[in-house]
Tab-separated table of C-alpha atoms in Angstrom:
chain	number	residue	atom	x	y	z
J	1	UNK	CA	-13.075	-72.358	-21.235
J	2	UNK	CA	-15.235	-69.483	-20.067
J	3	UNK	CA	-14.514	-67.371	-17.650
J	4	UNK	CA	-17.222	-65.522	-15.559
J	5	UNK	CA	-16.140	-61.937	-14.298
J	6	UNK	CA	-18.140	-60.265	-12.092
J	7	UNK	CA	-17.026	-56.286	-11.117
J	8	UNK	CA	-16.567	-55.847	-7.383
J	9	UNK	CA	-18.467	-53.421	-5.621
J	10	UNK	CA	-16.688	-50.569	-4.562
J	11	UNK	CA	-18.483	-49.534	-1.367
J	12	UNK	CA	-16.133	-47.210	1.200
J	13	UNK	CA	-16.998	-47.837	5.003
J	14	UNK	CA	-17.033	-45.294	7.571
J	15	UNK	CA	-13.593	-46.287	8.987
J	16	UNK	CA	-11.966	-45.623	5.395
J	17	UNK	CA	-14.118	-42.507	4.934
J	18	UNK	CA	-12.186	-41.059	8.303
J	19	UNK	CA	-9.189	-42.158	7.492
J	20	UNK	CA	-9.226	-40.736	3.377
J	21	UNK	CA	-10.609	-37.548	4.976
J	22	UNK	CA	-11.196	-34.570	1.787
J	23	UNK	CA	-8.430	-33.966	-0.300
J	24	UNK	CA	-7.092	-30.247	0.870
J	25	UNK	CA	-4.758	-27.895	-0.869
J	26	UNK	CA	-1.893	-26.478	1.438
J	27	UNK	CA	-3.512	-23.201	2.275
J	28	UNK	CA	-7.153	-25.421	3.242
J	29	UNK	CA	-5.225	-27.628	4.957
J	30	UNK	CA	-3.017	-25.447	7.365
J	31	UNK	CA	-6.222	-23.161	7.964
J	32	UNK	CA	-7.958	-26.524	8.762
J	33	UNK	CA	-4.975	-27.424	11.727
J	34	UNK	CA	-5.127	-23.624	12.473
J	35	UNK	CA	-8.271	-23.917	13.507
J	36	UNK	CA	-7.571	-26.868	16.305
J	37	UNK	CA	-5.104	-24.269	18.058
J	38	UNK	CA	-7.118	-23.009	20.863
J	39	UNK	CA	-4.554	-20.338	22.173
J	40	UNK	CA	-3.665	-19.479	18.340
J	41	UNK	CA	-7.372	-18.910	17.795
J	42	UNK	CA	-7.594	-16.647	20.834
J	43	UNK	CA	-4.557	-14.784	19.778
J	44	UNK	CA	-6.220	-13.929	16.605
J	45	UNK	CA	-9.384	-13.237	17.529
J	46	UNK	CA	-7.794	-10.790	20.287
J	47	UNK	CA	-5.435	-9.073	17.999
J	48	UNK	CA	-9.145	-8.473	15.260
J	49	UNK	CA	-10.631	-7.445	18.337
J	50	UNK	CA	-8.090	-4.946	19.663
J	51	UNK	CA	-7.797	-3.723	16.219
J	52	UNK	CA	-11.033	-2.662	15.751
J	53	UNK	CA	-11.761	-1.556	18.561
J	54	UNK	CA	-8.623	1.065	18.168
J	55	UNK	CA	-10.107	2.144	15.081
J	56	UNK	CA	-13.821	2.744	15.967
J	57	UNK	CA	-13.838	2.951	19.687
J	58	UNK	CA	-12.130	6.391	19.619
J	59	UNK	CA	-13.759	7.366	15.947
J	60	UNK	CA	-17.494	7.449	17.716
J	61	UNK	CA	-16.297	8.507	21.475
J	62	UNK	CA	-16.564	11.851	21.040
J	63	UNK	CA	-13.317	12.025	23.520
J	64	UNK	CA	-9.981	12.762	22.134
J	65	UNK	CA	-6.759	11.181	23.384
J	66	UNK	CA	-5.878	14.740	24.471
J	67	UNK	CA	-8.559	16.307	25.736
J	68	UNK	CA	-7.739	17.263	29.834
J	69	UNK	CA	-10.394	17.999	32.275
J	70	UNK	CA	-8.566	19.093	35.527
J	71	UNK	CA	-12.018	18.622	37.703
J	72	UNK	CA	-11.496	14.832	36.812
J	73	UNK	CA	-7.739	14.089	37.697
J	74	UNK	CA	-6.191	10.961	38.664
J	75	UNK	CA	-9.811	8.819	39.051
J	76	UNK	CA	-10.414	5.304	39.416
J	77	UNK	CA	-11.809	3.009	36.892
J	78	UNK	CA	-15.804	3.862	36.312
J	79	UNK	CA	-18.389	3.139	33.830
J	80	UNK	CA	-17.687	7.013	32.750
J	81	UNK	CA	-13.824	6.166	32.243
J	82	UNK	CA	-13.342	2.796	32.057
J	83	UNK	CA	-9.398	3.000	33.088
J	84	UNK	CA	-9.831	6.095	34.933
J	85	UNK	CA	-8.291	9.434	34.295
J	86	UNK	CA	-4.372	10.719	34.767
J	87	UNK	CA	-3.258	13.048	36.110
J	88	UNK	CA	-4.096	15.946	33.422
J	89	UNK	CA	-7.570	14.399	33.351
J	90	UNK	CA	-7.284	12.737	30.341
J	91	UNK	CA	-9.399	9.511	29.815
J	92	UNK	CA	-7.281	6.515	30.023
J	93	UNK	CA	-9.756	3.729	28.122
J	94	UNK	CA	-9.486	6.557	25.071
J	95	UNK	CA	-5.018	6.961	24.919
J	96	UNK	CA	-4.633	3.281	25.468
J	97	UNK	CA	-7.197	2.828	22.426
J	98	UNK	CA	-5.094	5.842	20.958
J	99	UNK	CA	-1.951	3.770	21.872
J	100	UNK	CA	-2.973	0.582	20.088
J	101	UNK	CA	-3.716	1.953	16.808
J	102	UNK	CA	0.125	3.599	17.184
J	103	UNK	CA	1.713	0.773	18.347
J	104	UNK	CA	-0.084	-1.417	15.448
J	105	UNK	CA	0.465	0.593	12.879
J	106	UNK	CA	4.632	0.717	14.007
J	107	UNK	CA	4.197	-2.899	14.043
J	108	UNK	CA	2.788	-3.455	10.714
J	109	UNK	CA	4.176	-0.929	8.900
J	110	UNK	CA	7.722	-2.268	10.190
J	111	UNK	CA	6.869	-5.923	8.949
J	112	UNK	CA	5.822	-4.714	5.735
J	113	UNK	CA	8.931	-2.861	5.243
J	114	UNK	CA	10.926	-5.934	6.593
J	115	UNK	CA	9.083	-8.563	4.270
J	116	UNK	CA	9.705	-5.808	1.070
J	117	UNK	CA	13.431	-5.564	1.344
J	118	UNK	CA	13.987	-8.883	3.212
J	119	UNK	CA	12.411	-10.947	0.855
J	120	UNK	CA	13.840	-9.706	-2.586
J	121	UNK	CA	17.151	-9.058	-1.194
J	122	UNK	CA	17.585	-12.656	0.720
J	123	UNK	CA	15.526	-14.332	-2.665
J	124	UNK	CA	18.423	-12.899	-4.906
J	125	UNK	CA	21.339	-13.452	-3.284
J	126	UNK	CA	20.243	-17.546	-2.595
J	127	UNK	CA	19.035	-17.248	-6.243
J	128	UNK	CA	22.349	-15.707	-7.875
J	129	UNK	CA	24.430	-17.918	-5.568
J	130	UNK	CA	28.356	-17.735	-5.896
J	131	UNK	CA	30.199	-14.577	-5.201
J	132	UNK	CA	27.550	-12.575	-5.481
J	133	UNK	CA	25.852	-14.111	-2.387
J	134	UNK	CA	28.916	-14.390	-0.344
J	135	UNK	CA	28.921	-10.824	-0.684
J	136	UNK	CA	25.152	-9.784	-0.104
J	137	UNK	CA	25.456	-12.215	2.936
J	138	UNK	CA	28.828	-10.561	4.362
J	139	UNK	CA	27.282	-6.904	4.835
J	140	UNK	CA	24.061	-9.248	6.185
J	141	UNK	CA	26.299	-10.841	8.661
J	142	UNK	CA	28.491	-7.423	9.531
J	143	UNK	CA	24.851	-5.565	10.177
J	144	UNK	CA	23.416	-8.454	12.536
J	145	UNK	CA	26.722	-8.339	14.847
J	146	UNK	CA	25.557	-4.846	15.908
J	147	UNK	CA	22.537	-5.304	18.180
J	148	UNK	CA	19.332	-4.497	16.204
J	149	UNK	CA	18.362	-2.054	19.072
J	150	UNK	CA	21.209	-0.514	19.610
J	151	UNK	CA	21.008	0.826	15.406
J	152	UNK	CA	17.596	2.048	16.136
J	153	UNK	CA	18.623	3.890	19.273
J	154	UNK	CA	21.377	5.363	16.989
J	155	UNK	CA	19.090	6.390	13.900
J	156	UNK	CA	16.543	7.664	16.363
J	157	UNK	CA	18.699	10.050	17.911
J	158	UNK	CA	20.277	11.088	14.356
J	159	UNK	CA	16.574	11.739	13.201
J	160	UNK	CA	14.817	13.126	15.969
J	161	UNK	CA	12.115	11.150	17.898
J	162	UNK	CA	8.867	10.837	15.872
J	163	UNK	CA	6.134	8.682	14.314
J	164	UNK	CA	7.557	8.905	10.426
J	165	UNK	CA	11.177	8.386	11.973
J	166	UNK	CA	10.599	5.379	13.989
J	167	UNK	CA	9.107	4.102	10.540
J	168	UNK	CA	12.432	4.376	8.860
J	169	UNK	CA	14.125	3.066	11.517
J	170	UNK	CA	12.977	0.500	11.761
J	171	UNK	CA	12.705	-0.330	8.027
J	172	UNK	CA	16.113	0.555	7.833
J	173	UNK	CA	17.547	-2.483	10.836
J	174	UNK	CA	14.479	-5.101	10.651
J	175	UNK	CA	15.188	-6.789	7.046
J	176	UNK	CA	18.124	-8.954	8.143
J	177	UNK	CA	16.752	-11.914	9.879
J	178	UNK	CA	14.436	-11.692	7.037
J	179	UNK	CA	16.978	-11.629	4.620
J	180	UNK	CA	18.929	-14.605	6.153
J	181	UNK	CA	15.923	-16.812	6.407
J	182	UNK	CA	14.450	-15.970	2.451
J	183	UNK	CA	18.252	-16.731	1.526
J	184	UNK	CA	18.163	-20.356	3.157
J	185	UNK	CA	14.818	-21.496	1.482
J	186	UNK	CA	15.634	-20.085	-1.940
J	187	UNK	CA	19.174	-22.293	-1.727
J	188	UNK	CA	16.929	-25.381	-0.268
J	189	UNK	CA	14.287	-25.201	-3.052
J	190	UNK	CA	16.017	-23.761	-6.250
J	191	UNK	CA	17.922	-27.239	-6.804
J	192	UNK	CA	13.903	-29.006	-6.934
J	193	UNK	CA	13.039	-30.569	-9.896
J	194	UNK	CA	9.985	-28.134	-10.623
J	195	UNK	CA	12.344	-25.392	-10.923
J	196	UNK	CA	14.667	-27.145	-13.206
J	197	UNK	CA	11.502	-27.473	-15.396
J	198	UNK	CA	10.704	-23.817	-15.597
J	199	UNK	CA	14.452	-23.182	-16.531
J	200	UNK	CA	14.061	-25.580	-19.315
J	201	UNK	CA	11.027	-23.772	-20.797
J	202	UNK	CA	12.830	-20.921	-20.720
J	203	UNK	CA	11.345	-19.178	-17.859
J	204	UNK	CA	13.768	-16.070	-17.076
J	205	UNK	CA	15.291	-15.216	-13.748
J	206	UNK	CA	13.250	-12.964	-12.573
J	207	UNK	CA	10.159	-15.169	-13.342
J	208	UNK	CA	11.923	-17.680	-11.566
J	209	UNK	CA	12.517	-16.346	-8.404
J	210	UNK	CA	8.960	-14.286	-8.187
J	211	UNK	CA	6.739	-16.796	-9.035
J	212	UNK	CA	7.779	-20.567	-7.951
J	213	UNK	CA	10.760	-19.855	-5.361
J	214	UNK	CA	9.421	-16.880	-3.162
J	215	UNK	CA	5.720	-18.355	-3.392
J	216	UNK	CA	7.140	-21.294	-2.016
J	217	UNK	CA	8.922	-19.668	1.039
J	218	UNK	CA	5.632	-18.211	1.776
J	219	UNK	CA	5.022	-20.596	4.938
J	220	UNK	CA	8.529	-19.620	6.621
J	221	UNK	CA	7.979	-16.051	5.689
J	222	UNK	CA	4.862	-15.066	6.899
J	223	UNK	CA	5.350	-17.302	9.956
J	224	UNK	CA	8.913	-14.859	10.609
J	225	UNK	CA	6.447	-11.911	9.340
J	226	UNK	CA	3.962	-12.426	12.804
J	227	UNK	CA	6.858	-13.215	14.918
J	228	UNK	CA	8.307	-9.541	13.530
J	229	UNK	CA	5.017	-7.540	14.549
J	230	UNK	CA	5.550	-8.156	18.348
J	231	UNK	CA	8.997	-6.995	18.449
J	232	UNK	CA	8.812	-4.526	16.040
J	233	UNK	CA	5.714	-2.939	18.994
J	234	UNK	CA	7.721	-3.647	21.689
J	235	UNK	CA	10.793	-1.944	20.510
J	236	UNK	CA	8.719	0.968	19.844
J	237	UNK	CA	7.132	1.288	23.673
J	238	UNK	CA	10.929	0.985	24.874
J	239	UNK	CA	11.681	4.275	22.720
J	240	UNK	CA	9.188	5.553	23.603
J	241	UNK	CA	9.292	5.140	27.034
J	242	UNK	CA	13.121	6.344	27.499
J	243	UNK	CA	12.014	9.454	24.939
J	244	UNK	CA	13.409	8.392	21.632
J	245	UNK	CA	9.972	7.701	20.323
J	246	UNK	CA	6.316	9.000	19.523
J	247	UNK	CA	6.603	12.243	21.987
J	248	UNK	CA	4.183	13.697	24.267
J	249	UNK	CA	1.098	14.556	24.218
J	250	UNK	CA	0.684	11.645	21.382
J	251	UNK	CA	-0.439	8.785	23.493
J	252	UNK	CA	1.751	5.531	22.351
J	253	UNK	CA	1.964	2.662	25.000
J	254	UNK	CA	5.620	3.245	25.316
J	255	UNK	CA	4.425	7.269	26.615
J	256	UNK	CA	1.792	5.827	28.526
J	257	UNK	CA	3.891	3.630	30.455
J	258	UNK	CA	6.478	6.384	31.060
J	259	UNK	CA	3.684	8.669	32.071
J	260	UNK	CA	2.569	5.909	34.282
J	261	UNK	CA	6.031	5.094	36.089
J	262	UNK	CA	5.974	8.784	37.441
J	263	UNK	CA	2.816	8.029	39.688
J	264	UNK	CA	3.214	4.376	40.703
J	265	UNK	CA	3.028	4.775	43.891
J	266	UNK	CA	-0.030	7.012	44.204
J	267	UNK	CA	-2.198	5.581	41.352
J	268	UNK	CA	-0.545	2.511	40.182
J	269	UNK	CA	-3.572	1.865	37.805
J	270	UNK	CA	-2.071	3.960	34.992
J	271	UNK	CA	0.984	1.991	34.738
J	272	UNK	CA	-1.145	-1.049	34.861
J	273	UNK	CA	-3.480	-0.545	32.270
J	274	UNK	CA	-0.630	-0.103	28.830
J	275	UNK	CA	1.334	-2.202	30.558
J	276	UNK	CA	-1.394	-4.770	30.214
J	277	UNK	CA	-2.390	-3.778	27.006
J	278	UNK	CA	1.507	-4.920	25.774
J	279	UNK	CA	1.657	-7.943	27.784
J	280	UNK	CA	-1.684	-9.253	26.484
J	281	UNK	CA	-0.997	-7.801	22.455
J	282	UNK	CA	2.606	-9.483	22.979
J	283	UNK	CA	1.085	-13.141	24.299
J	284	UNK	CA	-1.464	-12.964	21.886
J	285	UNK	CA	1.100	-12.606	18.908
J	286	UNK	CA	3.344	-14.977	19.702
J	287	UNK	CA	0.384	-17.870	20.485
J	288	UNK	CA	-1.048	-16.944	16.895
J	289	UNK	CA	2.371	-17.354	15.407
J	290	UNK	CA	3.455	-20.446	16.796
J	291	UNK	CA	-0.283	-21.872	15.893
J	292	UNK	CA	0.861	-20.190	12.893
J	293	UNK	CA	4.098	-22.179	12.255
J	294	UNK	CA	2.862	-25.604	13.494
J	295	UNK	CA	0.011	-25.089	10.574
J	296	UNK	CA	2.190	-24.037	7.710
J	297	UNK	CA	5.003	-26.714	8.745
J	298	UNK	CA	5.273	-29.579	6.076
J	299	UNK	CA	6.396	-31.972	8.224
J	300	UNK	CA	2.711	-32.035	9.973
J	301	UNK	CA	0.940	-32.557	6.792
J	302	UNK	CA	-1.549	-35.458	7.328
C-alpha cells in the first residue's frame, strides 16, 4: 500500500499575524505598553522638558538668579520677565529655572543614594537569610517607626541648613523603604530554579546576588526609584521653606515659596508661580511612575 503525503502549506492570516504579534524581550515589551500611557508619556516628556530647560535656559540668559534691579520691583508677568519680578527685582522665570535644577538635583541625587545603600543592604540580608536578616531587618524596622521627616528635620538642624547637608540627609533616612522592598524580592526569587542552577555551577555569593537576583528586582526597584524622586523634592521645598534648607539668596522652590508667602496678598503671583512649578513636577512624577509600574508589572505581560 502506498501512501501519498502531501506537506501542508503553512500560510499565517492576518487575524493570527495580530494575535502572534513580534516576539519582545521584557525591556521592548514594557517600553512598548509604556508608550500607550498617555499621562505617563506626558509626565516624561514634562520632567525632559523641565530639565533642560533648567540647565540651558539660565546658561544662555545672561540673567542670574540673583541679580536685583530695584527700578523693576514686584512686576507682573511680561514678555521681558515672563513670571515677573519680586520684590528685590529679581527675575522670577530665571530663580524658578534656578529652583528646578536645585530641587532636581536633591531629588536625584537622594534616589541615587537610596537605590546604592537600599539595594545592597536589602539584597544581602534576603540573600543571607536566617539570623543575619532578622537582624539587618530589626534596626530597618526600629529606623522606619521614627517618621522619615522628622530624622531629616533632626540631622538638618545638627548640620546646619545647606545644599551638601540636605544631600546627606537625606541619604542618610531614604534607604529603608528601599531596603524593605529589595529584601522581599530577593526572598521571592532566590528559591527559583535558575538560581539553584548558578549555585550548582559554582557561582559564588556575591555573583549570585549581583548578577541574577538584583537584575531581576530591577522592575520593582526602579519603579520605587521614580516614586522616591518626588518626595525626596518635596521634602526638600518643606525645609526649605520653614529654613532648614538651601538658604537665601540661593533660589530653591522651597525659598521661593517662603519668599512668596510674605507678599500674598499684594502680589500673589510669586507664590503662584514655584508653587506651580511643584505641583506640576510632583503630578508629572507620579503619572510617569505609575505608567511606569503598570509597564514593568509581570502580571500584564501579553
Amino acid at each position: 500500500m502506498k501512501y501519498d503525503f502531501t506537506p501542508l502549506n503553512r500560510t499565517v492570516t492576518a487575524d493570527q499575524s495580530e494575535t502572534a504579534g513580534p516576539a519582545t524581550g521584557y525591556w521592548q515589551d514594557a517600553w512598548l505598553r509604556l508608550k500607550k500611557d498617555k499621562t505617563a508619556m506626558a509626565g516624561m516628556l514634562f520632567i525632559a522638558f523641565l530639565m533642560l530647560a533648567a540647565i540651558f535656559v539660565p546658561m544662555f540668559s545672561g540673567i542670574s538668579y540673583g541679580d536685583q534691579d530695584f527700578s523693576q520691583t514686584n512686576l507682573g508677568p511680561s514678555m521681558e520677565h515672563f513670571f515677573g519680578t519680586d520684590n528685590l527685582g529679581r527675575d522670577m522665570f530665571i530663580r524658578v529655572l534656578y529652583g528646578a535644577r536645585i530641587s532636581l538635583s536633591i531629588g536625584v541625587v537622594a534616589s541615587l543614594i537610596n537605590l546604592f545603600i537600599g539595594v545592597i543592604y536589602g539584597g544581602i540580608s534576603g540573600f543571607v537569610g536566617g539570623r543575619t536578616d532578622r537582624i539587618m531587618m530589626n534596626i530597618v524596622d526600629i529606623l522606619y517607626s521614627v517618621p522619615t521627616l522628622l530624622y531629616v528635620i533632626l540631622l538638618m538642624v545638627v548640620f546646619k541648613p545647606g545644599l551638601m547637608n540636605i544631600f546627606i540627609a537625606l541619604g542618610i533616612s531614604y534607604w529603608l523603604q528601599m531596603a524593605r522592598i529589595v529584601r522581599g524580592e530577593v526572598l521571592k526569587i532566590k528559591e527559583q530554579e535558575f538560581v539553584m542552577a548558578a549555585k550548582s555551577m559554582g557561582a559564588g555569593s556575591g555573583r549570585i546576588l549581583f548578577k541574577h537576583l538584583i537584575p531581576n528586582s530591577m522592575g520593582v526597584i526602579i519603579v520605587s526609584l521614580s516614586l522616591s524622586i518626588p518626595d525626596a523634592i518635596f521634602t526638600e521645598a518643606f525645609l526649605s521653606f520653614i529654613g532648614l534648607g538651601v538658604s537665601a539668596p540661593m533660589a530653591s522652590w522651597g525659598v521661593l515659596c517662603s519668599d512668596g508667602i510674605n507678599s500674598i496678598r499684594a502680589f500673589p503671583l510669586q507664590l503662584f508661580f514655584p508653587a506651580m512649578a511643584i505641583s506640576l513636577t510632583m503630578l508629572a512624577f507620579n503619572f510617569f511612575s505609575d505608567g511606569l509600574r503598570d509597564a514593568l508589572d509581570p502580571k500584564l505581560r501579553r
